[in-house]
Short mmCIF file of C-alpha atoms in Angstrom, two decimals:
data_model
loop_
_atom_site.label_atom_id
_atom_site.label_comp_id
_atom_site.label_asym_id
_atom_site.label_seq_id
_atom_site.Cartn_x
_atom_site.Cartn_y
_atom_site.Cartn_z
CA MET A 1 50.24 104.09 81.18
CA ALA A 2 46.67 105.37 81.13
CA ASN A 3 46.08 109.10 80.83
CA VAL A 4 45.47 110.39 84.36
CA LEU A 5 42.70 112.64 83.04
CA ASP A 6 40.77 109.55 81.93
CA ILE A 7 41.38 107.91 85.31
CA LEU A 8 40.08 110.92 87.23
CA ARG A 9 37.08 111.24 84.95
CA GLU A 10 36.18 107.54 85.23
CA ARG A 11 36.42 107.66 89.02
CA GLY A 12 34.16 110.72 89.32
CA PHE A 13 36.66 113.45 90.21
CA ILE A 14 36.12 115.91 87.38
CA GLU A 15 33.39 118.50 87.05
CA GLN A 16 35.05 120.95 84.65
CA THR A 17 38.33 121.33 82.78
CA THR A 18 39.82 124.13 80.74
CA HIS A 19 41.21 123.36 77.27
CA ASP A 20 40.11 119.73 77.53
CA GLN A 21 41.97 118.31 74.52
CA GLU A 22 45.12 120.38 75.13
CA LEU A 23 45.22 119.14 78.72
CA ALA A 24 44.85 115.52 77.62
CA ASP A 25 47.67 116.01 75.09
CA LEU A 26 49.86 117.57 77.80
CA PHE A 27 49.46 114.53 80.06
CA ASN A 28 50.27 112.20 77.17
CA ARG A 29 53.35 114.23 76.26
CA GLU A 30 55.13 114.95 79.56
CA SER A 31 55.23 114.77 83.33
CA VAL A 32 53.06 117.60 84.66
CA THR A 33 53.46 119.59 87.86
CA CYS A 34 50.09 120.45 89.37
CA TYR A 35 48.89 122.09 92.55
CA ILE A 36 45.99 122.40 94.95
CA GLY A 37 45.66 124.97 97.72
CA PHE A 38 44.71 123.94 101.26
CA ASP A 39 43.17 126.42 103.65
CA PRO A 40 45.07 126.32 106.99
CA THR A 41 42.10 127.33 109.15
CA ALA A 42 42.52 124.22 111.35
CA SER A 43 45.37 121.91 112.33
CA SER A 44 43.61 119.02 110.62
CA LEU A 45 41.92 118.39 107.32
CA HIS A 46 38.66 116.47 107.31
CA ILE A 47 36.98 113.96 105.02
CA GLY A 48 35.65 116.82 102.89
CA SER A 49 39.25 117.39 101.74
CA LEU A 50 39.74 113.83 100.52
CA VAL A 51 38.74 114.48 96.91
CA PRO A 52 41.58 116.98 96.32
CA ILE A 53 43.99 114.84 98.36
CA MET A 54 43.16 111.69 96.39
CA SER A 55 43.42 113.57 93.10
CA LEU A 56 46.99 114.63 93.96
CA ALA A 57 47.79 111.03 94.91
CA HIS A 58 46.45 109.80 91.54
CA MET A 59 48.62 112.40 89.81
CA GLN A 60 51.71 111.14 91.59
CA ARG A 61 50.89 107.48 90.96
CA ASN A 62 50.69 108.25 87.25
CA GLY A 63 54.08 109.92 87.01
CA HIS A 64 53.20 113.56 87.65
CA ARG A 65 54.37 115.85 90.46
CA PRO A 66 51.87 117.31 92.92
CA ILE A 67 52.29 120.48 94.94
CA ALA A 68 50.26 120.92 98.11
CA LEU A 69 50.11 124.65 98.70
CA VAL A 70 49.23 125.74 102.20
CA GLY A 71 47.56 129.16 102.15
CA GLY A 72 49.64 130.77 104.88
CA GLY A 73 49.48 134.09 103.03
CA THR A 74 45.94 133.92 101.67
CA GLY A 75 44.83 132.60 105.06
CA LEU A 76 45.71 136.00 106.48
CA VAL A 77 43.10 137.45 104.11
CA GLY A 78 40.36 134.80 103.94
CA ASP A 79 38.79 133.17 100.89
CA PRO A 80 35.21 134.41 100.25
CA SER A 81 34.45 131.44 97.96
CA GLY A 82 31.35 129.56 99.05
CA LYS A 83 30.90 131.74 102.14
CA THR A 84 28.14 134.19 103.05
CA GLU A 85 30.15 135.59 105.96
CA MET A 86 33.74 136.76 106.31
CA ARG A 87 36.11 134.06 107.54
CA GLN A 88 37.84 134.54 110.87
CA LEU A 89 41.35 135.92 110.29
CA LEU A 90 44.14 133.86 111.86
CA THR A 91 47.52 134.86 113.24
CA ARG A 92 50.70 133.77 111.46
CA GLU A 93 51.61 131.56 114.43
CA ALA A 94 48.28 129.71 114.27
CA ILE A 95 48.57 129.26 110.49
CA GLU A 96 52.10 127.85 110.77
CA GLU A 97 51.00 125.38 113.45
CA ASN A 98 48.04 124.31 111.33
CA ALA A 99 50.29 123.89 108.29
CA ARG A 100 52.49 121.41 110.19
CA GLY A 101 49.46 119.30 111.04
CA ILE A 102 48.21 119.36 107.46
CA LYS A 103 51.54 118.22 106.03
CA LYS A 104 51.61 115.26 108.43
CA GLN A 105 48.21 114.13 107.16
CA LEU A 106 49.02 114.67 103.49
CA ALA A 107 52.14 112.52 103.90
CA CYS A 108 49.85 109.51 104.46
CA PHE A 109 48.60 109.86 100.87
CA ILE A 110 51.48 111.53 99.00
CA GLU A 111 55.22 110.73 98.95
CA PHE A 112 57.23 113.90 99.54
CA SER A 113 60.74 112.41 99.47
CA ASP A 114 63.18 113.14 96.62
CA ASP A 115 61.00 116.05 95.41
CA ARG A 116 58.34 113.64 94.17
CA ALA A 117 55.90 116.09 95.70
CA LEU A 118 56.27 119.53 97.24
CA MET A 119 54.67 121.14 100.25
CA LEU A 120 54.84 124.92 99.93
CA ASN A 121 53.42 127.89 101.80
CA ASN A 122 52.31 130.96 99.86
CA ALA A 123 53.23 133.15 102.83
CA ASP A 124 56.82 132.78 101.58
CA TRP A 125 56.08 135.15 98.68
CA LEU A 126 52.77 136.88 99.41
CA THR A 127 53.90 138.44 102.69
CA LYS A 128 56.90 139.97 100.91
CA LEU A 129 54.90 141.74 98.21
CA GLU A 130 55.02 145.52 98.04
CA TYR A 131 51.60 147.02 97.52
CA ILE A 132 52.28 149.64 94.82
CA PRO A 133 54.46 147.36 92.62
CA PHE A 134 51.86 144.59 93.00
CA LEU A 135 49.07 146.90 91.82
CA ARG A 136 51.14 148.10 88.87
CA ASP A 137 52.48 144.71 87.77
CA ILE A 138 49.59 142.38 88.64
CA GLY A 139 46.47 144.39 89.43
CA ARG A 140 46.42 146.06 86.03
CA HIS A 141 45.63 142.70 84.38
CA PHE A 142 42.33 142.28 86.24
CA SER A 143 38.97 143.64 85.15
CA VAL A 144 36.74 144.64 88.08
CA ASN A 145 33.69 144.01 85.89
CA ARG A 146 34.76 140.42 85.25
CA MET A 147 35.69 139.85 88.88
CA LEU A 148 32.26 140.93 90.09
CA LYS A 149 30.67 138.31 87.83
CA ALA A 150 32.57 135.47 89.55
CA GLU A 151 30.32 133.20 91.61
CA SER A 152 32.59 133.50 94.64
CA TYR A 153 32.02 137.26 94.72
CA LYS A 154 28.37 137.27 93.67
CA LEU A 155 27.39 135.13 96.65
CA ARG A 156 28.99 137.58 99.05
CA LEU A 157 27.65 140.65 97.29
CA ASP A 158 24.13 139.29 97.64
CA SER A 159 24.58 138.52 101.37
CA ASP A 160 23.68 140.88 104.20
CA GLU A 161 27.33 141.30 105.20
CA GLY A 162 28.53 142.10 101.70
CA LEU A 163 32.08 141.80 100.39
CA ASN A 164 34.89 143.72 102.06
CA PHE A 165 38.00 145.05 100.34
CA ILE A 166 40.36 142.50 101.92
CA GLU A 167 38.36 139.65 100.42
CA PHE A 168 38.07 141.41 97.08
CA ASN A 169 41.84 141.00 96.75
CA TYR A 170 41.70 137.24 97.21
CA MET A 171 41.34 136.41 93.51
CA LEU A 172 44.43 138.46 92.69
CA LEU A 173 46.46 136.68 95.35
CA GLN A 174 45.41 133.17 94.26
CA ALA A 175 46.10 134.03 90.64
CA TYR A 176 49.52 135.32 91.69
CA ASP A 177 50.15 131.98 93.45
CA PHE A 178 49.63 130.18 90.13
CA LEU A 179 51.97 132.63 88.38
CA GLU A 180 54.61 132.16 91.08
CA LEU A 181 54.39 128.36 90.97
CA TYR A 182 54.61 128.45 87.19
CA GLY A 183 57.77 130.54 87.37
CA GLN A 184 59.45 128.59 90.18
CA HIS A 185 58.36 125.02 89.44
CA ASN A 186 56.90 125.02 85.91
CA CYS A 187 53.48 124.25 87.43
CA ARG A 188 51.00 124.10 84.52
CA LEU A 189 47.84 122.88 86.25
CA GLN A 190 45.74 124.08 89.17
CA MET A 191 42.97 121.93 90.62
CA GLY A 192 40.29 122.72 93.18
CA GLY A 193 36.65 122.57 94.17
CA SER A 194 33.93 123.82 91.86
CA ASP A 195 33.74 127.07 93.87
CA GLN A 196 37.34 127.82 92.78
CA TRP A 197 36.60 127.97 89.05
CA GLY A 198 36.76 131.78 88.85
CA ASN A 199 40.03 131.94 90.80
CA ILE A 200 41.61 129.20 88.69
CA VAL A 201 40.61 130.85 85.40
CA ALA A 202 42.00 134.15 86.71
CA GLY A 203 45.36 132.48 87.32
CA ILE A 204 45.40 130.92 83.86
CA ASP A 205 44.66 134.32 82.33
CA LEU A 206 47.39 135.98 84.39
CA ILE A 207 50.01 133.46 83.22
CA ARG A 208 48.92 134.03 79.63
CA ARG A 209 49.21 137.82 79.99
CA VAL A 210 52.47 137.94 81.96
CA ARG A 211 54.33 134.88 80.60
CA GLN A 212 52.56 134.36 77.26
CA LYS A 213 52.24 130.68 78.18
CA SER A 214 49.35 128.22 78.53
CA ALA A 215 48.17 126.87 81.86
CA TYR A 216 45.19 124.68 82.72
CA GLY A 217 42.55 124.02 85.35
CA ILE A 218 40.41 121.18 86.71
CA THR A 219 37.59 121.51 89.21
CA PHE A 220 35.97 118.81 91.33
CA PRO A 221 32.26 118.43 92.09
CA LEU A 222 30.96 119.03 95.58
CA ILE A 223 30.60 115.54 97.05
CA THR A 224 27.42 114.91 99.02
CA THR A 225 25.85 111.71 100.26
CA SER A 226 22.76 110.31 98.54
CA SER A 227 20.68 111.75 101.38
CA GLY A 228 21.95 115.22 100.43
CA ALA A 229 24.23 115.65 103.45
CA LYS A 230 27.63 117.31 103.07
CA MET A 231 30.48 114.80 102.92
CA GLY A 232 32.11 114.17 106.29
CA LYS A 233 29.42 115.79 108.43
CA THR A 234 27.85 113.71 111.21
CA ALA A 235 25.68 114.37 114.22
CA ALA A 236 28.88 114.43 116.30
CA GLY A 237 30.54 116.97 113.96
CA ALA A 238 33.20 116.71 111.25
CA VAL A 239 35.14 113.51 110.60
CA TRP A 240 38.79 114.57 110.83
CA LEU A 241 41.92 112.99 109.39
CA ASP A 242 43.82 113.74 112.61
CA PRO A 243 43.59 110.61 114.83
CA GLU A 244 43.55 112.84 117.90
CA ARG A 245 40.28 114.38 116.71
CA THR A 246 38.66 111.34 115.10
CA GLY A 247 40.16 108.05 116.22
CA PRO A 248 40.87 105.32 113.63
CA TYR A 249 38.05 103.14 114.99
CA ASP A 250 35.49 105.95 114.67
CA TYR A 251 36.93 106.76 111.24
CA PHE A 252 36.39 103.12 110.24
CA GLN A 253 32.82 103.25 111.55
CA TYR A 254 32.04 106.34 109.47
CA TRP A 255 32.87 104.46 106.28
CA ILE A 256 31.27 101.16 107.24
CA ASN A 257 27.99 103.04 107.81
CA THR A 258 27.99 104.43 104.27
CA ASP A 259 24.57 104.63 102.65
CA ASP A 260 23.96 101.64 100.33
CA ARG A 261 23.54 104.03 97.39
CA ASP A 262 26.98 105.59 97.91
CA VAL A 263 29.22 102.53 98.25
CA GLU A 264 30.31 102.18 94.60
CA ARG A 265 30.80 105.94 94.14
CA PHE A 266 32.82 106.30 97.36
CA MET A 267 34.87 103.22 96.53
CA ALA A 268 35.92 104.87 93.24
CA LEU A 269 36.72 108.20 94.88
CA PHE A 270 38.29 107.23 98.18
CA THR A 271 40.25 104.03 97.47
CA PHE A 272 42.80 102.96 94.86
CA LEU A 273 41.07 99.67 94.13
CA ASP A 274 40.78 98.91 90.42
CA MET A 275 37.62 100.08 88.68
CA GLU A 276 37.11 96.65 87.16
CA GLY A 277 36.27 95.32 90.62
CA ILE A 278 34.40 98.42 91.77
CA LYS A 279 31.93 98.48 88.89
CA GLY A 280 28.81 96.63 89.82
CA ILE A 281 29.18 97.03 93.59
CA SER A 282 25.90 98.95 93.63
CA LYS A 283 24.13 95.82 92.37
CA LEU A 284 25.12 93.84 95.46
CA GLU A 285 22.53 93.26 98.13
CA GLY A 286 22.31 92.19 101.76
CA ALA A 287 25.41 90.62 103.28
CA ASP A 288 27.52 91.08 100.13
CA LEU A 289 26.89 94.83 100.11
CA ASN A 290 27.79 94.99 103.80
CA PHE A 291 31.03 93.14 103.03
CA ALA A 292 31.78 95.79 100.38
CA LYS A 293 31.26 98.49 103.02
CA THR A 294 33.77 96.69 105.25
CA VAL A 295 36.30 96.75 102.42
CA LEU A 296 35.63 100.47 101.86
CA ALA A 297 36.15 101.16 105.56
CA PHE A 298 39.35 99.10 105.68
CA GLU A 299 40.90 100.68 102.57
CA ALA A 300 39.98 104.25 103.61
CA THR A 301 41.30 103.76 107.16
CA MET A 302 44.50 102.16 105.87
CA LEU A 303 45.18 105.19 103.66
CA ALA A 304 44.57 107.75 106.40
CA HIS A 305 45.98 105.92 109.42
CA GLY A 306 48.14 103.05 108.22
CA LEU A 307 47.87 99.27 108.02
CA ASP A 308 48.01 98.46 111.73
CA GLU A 309 45.27 100.92 112.66
CA ALA A 310 43.04 99.59 109.88
CA VAL A 311 43.50 96.06 111.19
CA ASN A 312 42.86 97.25 114.77
CA ALA A 313 39.65 98.98 113.73
CA TYR A 314 38.52 95.95 111.73
CA SER A 315 39.27 93.56 114.60
CA LYS A 316 37.45 95.72 117.11
CA THR A 317 34.46 95.93 114.76
CA VAL A 318 34.43 92.14 114.47
CA SER A 319 34.55 91.90 118.28
CA ASN A 320 31.76 94.44 118.84
CA PHE A 321 29.40 93.53 116.02
CA GLY A 322 30.30 89.94 115.15
CA ILE A 323 30.72 90.58 111.40
CA ARG A 324 31.96 87.67 109.32
CA LYS A 325 35.17 87.50 107.32
CA VAL A 326 34.93 89.22 103.92
CA PRO A 327 34.73 86.60 101.11
CA LYS A 328 37.51 86.84 98.52
CA LYS A 329 34.97 87.33 95.75
CA ILE A 330 34.20 90.80 97.16
CA LEU A 331 36.81 93.18 95.69
CA PRO A 332 39.61 90.57 95.51
CA SER A 333 42.29 93.23 94.98
CA SER A 334 41.69 94.72 98.43
CA ALA A 335 44.48 94.51 101.00
CA ILE A 336 41.96 93.21 103.53
CA HIS A 337 42.21 89.72 102.00
CA LYS A 338 46.01 89.64 102.07
CA VAL A 339 46.44 91.16 105.52
CA LEU A 340 43.95 88.94 107.31
CA THR A 341 45.02 85.66 105.70
CA GLN A 342 48.78 85.88 105.07
CA LYS A 343 51.33 84.98 107.73
CA GLY A 344 53.78 87.60 106.54
CA ARG A 345 55.51 89.91 108.97
CA SER A 346 53.48 93.05 108.31
CA SER A 347 50.14 91.28 108.61
CA GLN A 348 51.22 89.53 111.81
CA ILE A 349 52.27 92.84 113.35
CA GLY A 350 48.86 94.27 112.50
CA LEU A 351 46.98 91.28 113.91
CA ASN A 352 49.01 91.26 117.11
CA ALA A 353 48.45 94.97 117.56
CA SER A 354 44.71 94.61 117.01
CA LYS A 355 44.45 91.73 119.47
CA LYS A 356 46.32 93.70 122.10
CA ALA A 357 44.16 96.78 121.58
CA VAL A 358 40.90 94.86 121.89
CA GLU A 359 41.95 93.00 125.04
CA ALA A 360 43.59 95.95 126.74
CA ASP A 361 40.56 98.12 126.20
CA SER A 362 38.16 95.42 127.29
CA CYS A 363 39.59 93.76 130.39
CA ILE A 364 38.75 94.37 134.03
CA ASP A 365 39.60 92.46 137.17
CA GLU A 366 36.71 90.65 138.87
CA LYS A 367 37.67 92.17 142.22
CA THR A 368 37.01 95.63 140.79
CA LEU A 369 33.37 94.68 140.23
CA LYS A 370 32.94 93.16 143.68
CA SER A 371 31.77 96.40 145.28
CA GLY A 372 30.50 97.79 141.98
CA ILE A 373 31.37 100.79 139.78
CA PRO A 374 28.96 103.68 139.10
CA ALA A 375 27.77 103.49 135.49
CA PHE A 376 28.96 106.98 134.56
CA LYS A 377 32.46 106.25 135.88
CA LEU A 378 32.73 102.99 133.94
CA ILE A 379 31.52 104.60 130.71
CA HIS A 380 34.15 107.33 131.05
CA MET A 381 36.83 104.85 132.14
CA VAL A 382 36.53 102.79 128.94
CA GLY A 383 36.68 105.89 126.75
CA LEU A 384 33.11 106.13 125.48
CA THR A 385 32.96 109.75 126.69
CA GLN A 386 35.53 112.48 127.21
CA SER A 387 34.64 113.07 130.87
CA GLY A 388 32.55 111.81 133.76
CA GLY A 389 30.22 114.76 133.29
CA ALA A 390 29.69 113.83 129.65
CA ALA A 391 28.91 110.25 130.74
CA ARG A 392 26.31 111.52 133.21
CA ARG A 393 24.66 113.61 130.50
CA LEU A 394 24.70 110.64 128.11
CA ILE A 395 22.86 108.49 130.66
CA GLU A 396 20.39 111.22 131.61
CA GLN A 397 19.56 111.74 127.92
CA GLY A 398 18.85 108.01 127.47
CA GLY A 399 21.84 107.29 125.21
CA ALA A 400 23.73 104.75 127.37
CA TYR A 401 23.13 101.01 127.29
CA MET A 402 24.52 97.96 129.07
CA ASN A 403 24.01 94.54 127.50
CA SER A 404 21.35 96.06 125.20
CA LYS A 405 19.36 97.54 128.11
CA ARG A 406 19.17 101.28 128.69
CA ILE A 407 20.97 102.50 131.81
CA GLN A 408 18.41 104.46 133.81
CA LEU A 409 20.52 106.11 136.54
CA PHE A 410 23.94 107.71 136.17
CA ASP A 411 25.07 106.28 139.53
CA GLN A 412 23.66 102.81 138.93
CA MET A 413 26.18 100.35 140.37
CA ILE A 414 27.53 97.87 137.85
CA THR A 415 28.63 94.63 139.55
CA LYS A 416 29.33 90.97 138.79
CA LYS A 417 25.58 90.43 138.60
CA ASP A 418 25.57 92.36 135.33
CA LEU A 419 27.86 89.90 133.52
CA ASN A 420 26.21 88.12 130.62
CA GLU A 421 26.60 84.43 129.81
CA HIS A 422 29.97 85.11 128.18
CA ARG A 423 31.21 86.85 131.35
CA THR A 424 31.35 90.16 129.53
CA ILE A 425 29.65 93.53 129.81
CA VAL A 426 28.85 95.35 126.56
CA LEU A 427 28.45 99.11 126.94
CA ARG A 428 26.97 101.25 124.18
CA ALA A 429 26.97 105.03 123.73
CA GLY A 430 24.36 106.20 121.24
CA LYS A 431 23.53 103.94 118.33
CA LYS A 432 26.91 102.76 117.10
CA ARG A 433 29.71 103.13 119.68
CA TYR A 434 30.30 99.90 121.59
CA HIS A 435 32.82 98.75 124.16
CA LYS A 436 33.07 95.14 125.37
CA ILE A 437 34.51 94.53 128.82
CA LYS A 438 35.86 91.08 129.58
CA VAL A 439 36.17 90.16 133.26
CA LYS A 440 39.20 88.32 134.57
CA LYS A 441 39.00 86.14 137.67
#
């Protein structure tokens, strides 16, 4: 089996490691328990969290045990890393609710059964600490001079708001997490974003001082698009992993609209397709590159939302945009080729579900159109907006279209006269959200 460190490096996950050769030897020698902390500031993770999530999944797939640590305790304090302002402090109840949502999403990528992976909450030990013993036993190992040189603190010290005492303790608490996980689960490796380097090194040093043992760290680069935008940010806001916040179809559309320059890089980071097939994707042009984007969207949606939802999203995209079937020469190891051609049970379930979703969302009785429906009501009815008021605003701002023509008035009556030659009405919200309505006699 290949060394997971080489796999992560080849796929673009690694920015820095501590003790590079020792870490490689450790992976070659034994099964390693590793962890990443997840900030429970919301009930859902977003696409920006996919690099750490995928790294844990790669660890598990290569025989190692991942720990997803929800920061229920540190969340009560707030991590100053990468922030110029103090984070909003959450209640324990809110953090616990958010943690439940996060675990549900992580379970799509990581197998938690039979202790193959652990989901822990640092509130279980941090909230039980006594202040004076903690200062005596842990705080004495930290140099204030060294802490102030950490990037996470320097950014805040240079800001107008400054660094408060609560946040100053954060490094100690995260280092203590690593020490606790080492003691309870023999966790030898902590991973995190590049802004966590100082906190990770502090934990490694604490384990060395308290346990006289070696521990290791890996950091990931900040992933941005080729245009310089932060990963997962769109004009409509963040792209969430929770289907209630970002539906599987919209999730699919995010990936299929990937910049041409990012397709190969994102394929390596956000799918498990073999690198042999991924290499060279950037050299594709025209229709072939668009087919590769379809594969990226399918694979990413399948991981986050399951096979059936990926097929549904693909089928709806075919219906709305008329894209052609992906040729087998484009990433032949992708599940998209098996699912859409095999007659096996799982693929048939997915295809039936997608057909039902497209037709159910797109059908209307001809009698309903006899007297007409106001445009804003129809747009809301098919789910292109959250409310009738939002539909009115969309039309007034010039962002609503019917059969490729802009809708001018929010109360414009849509009737049978608006059917195209295929007896359908195609509504569009903005540039990329479509809904096709088929009319039944």
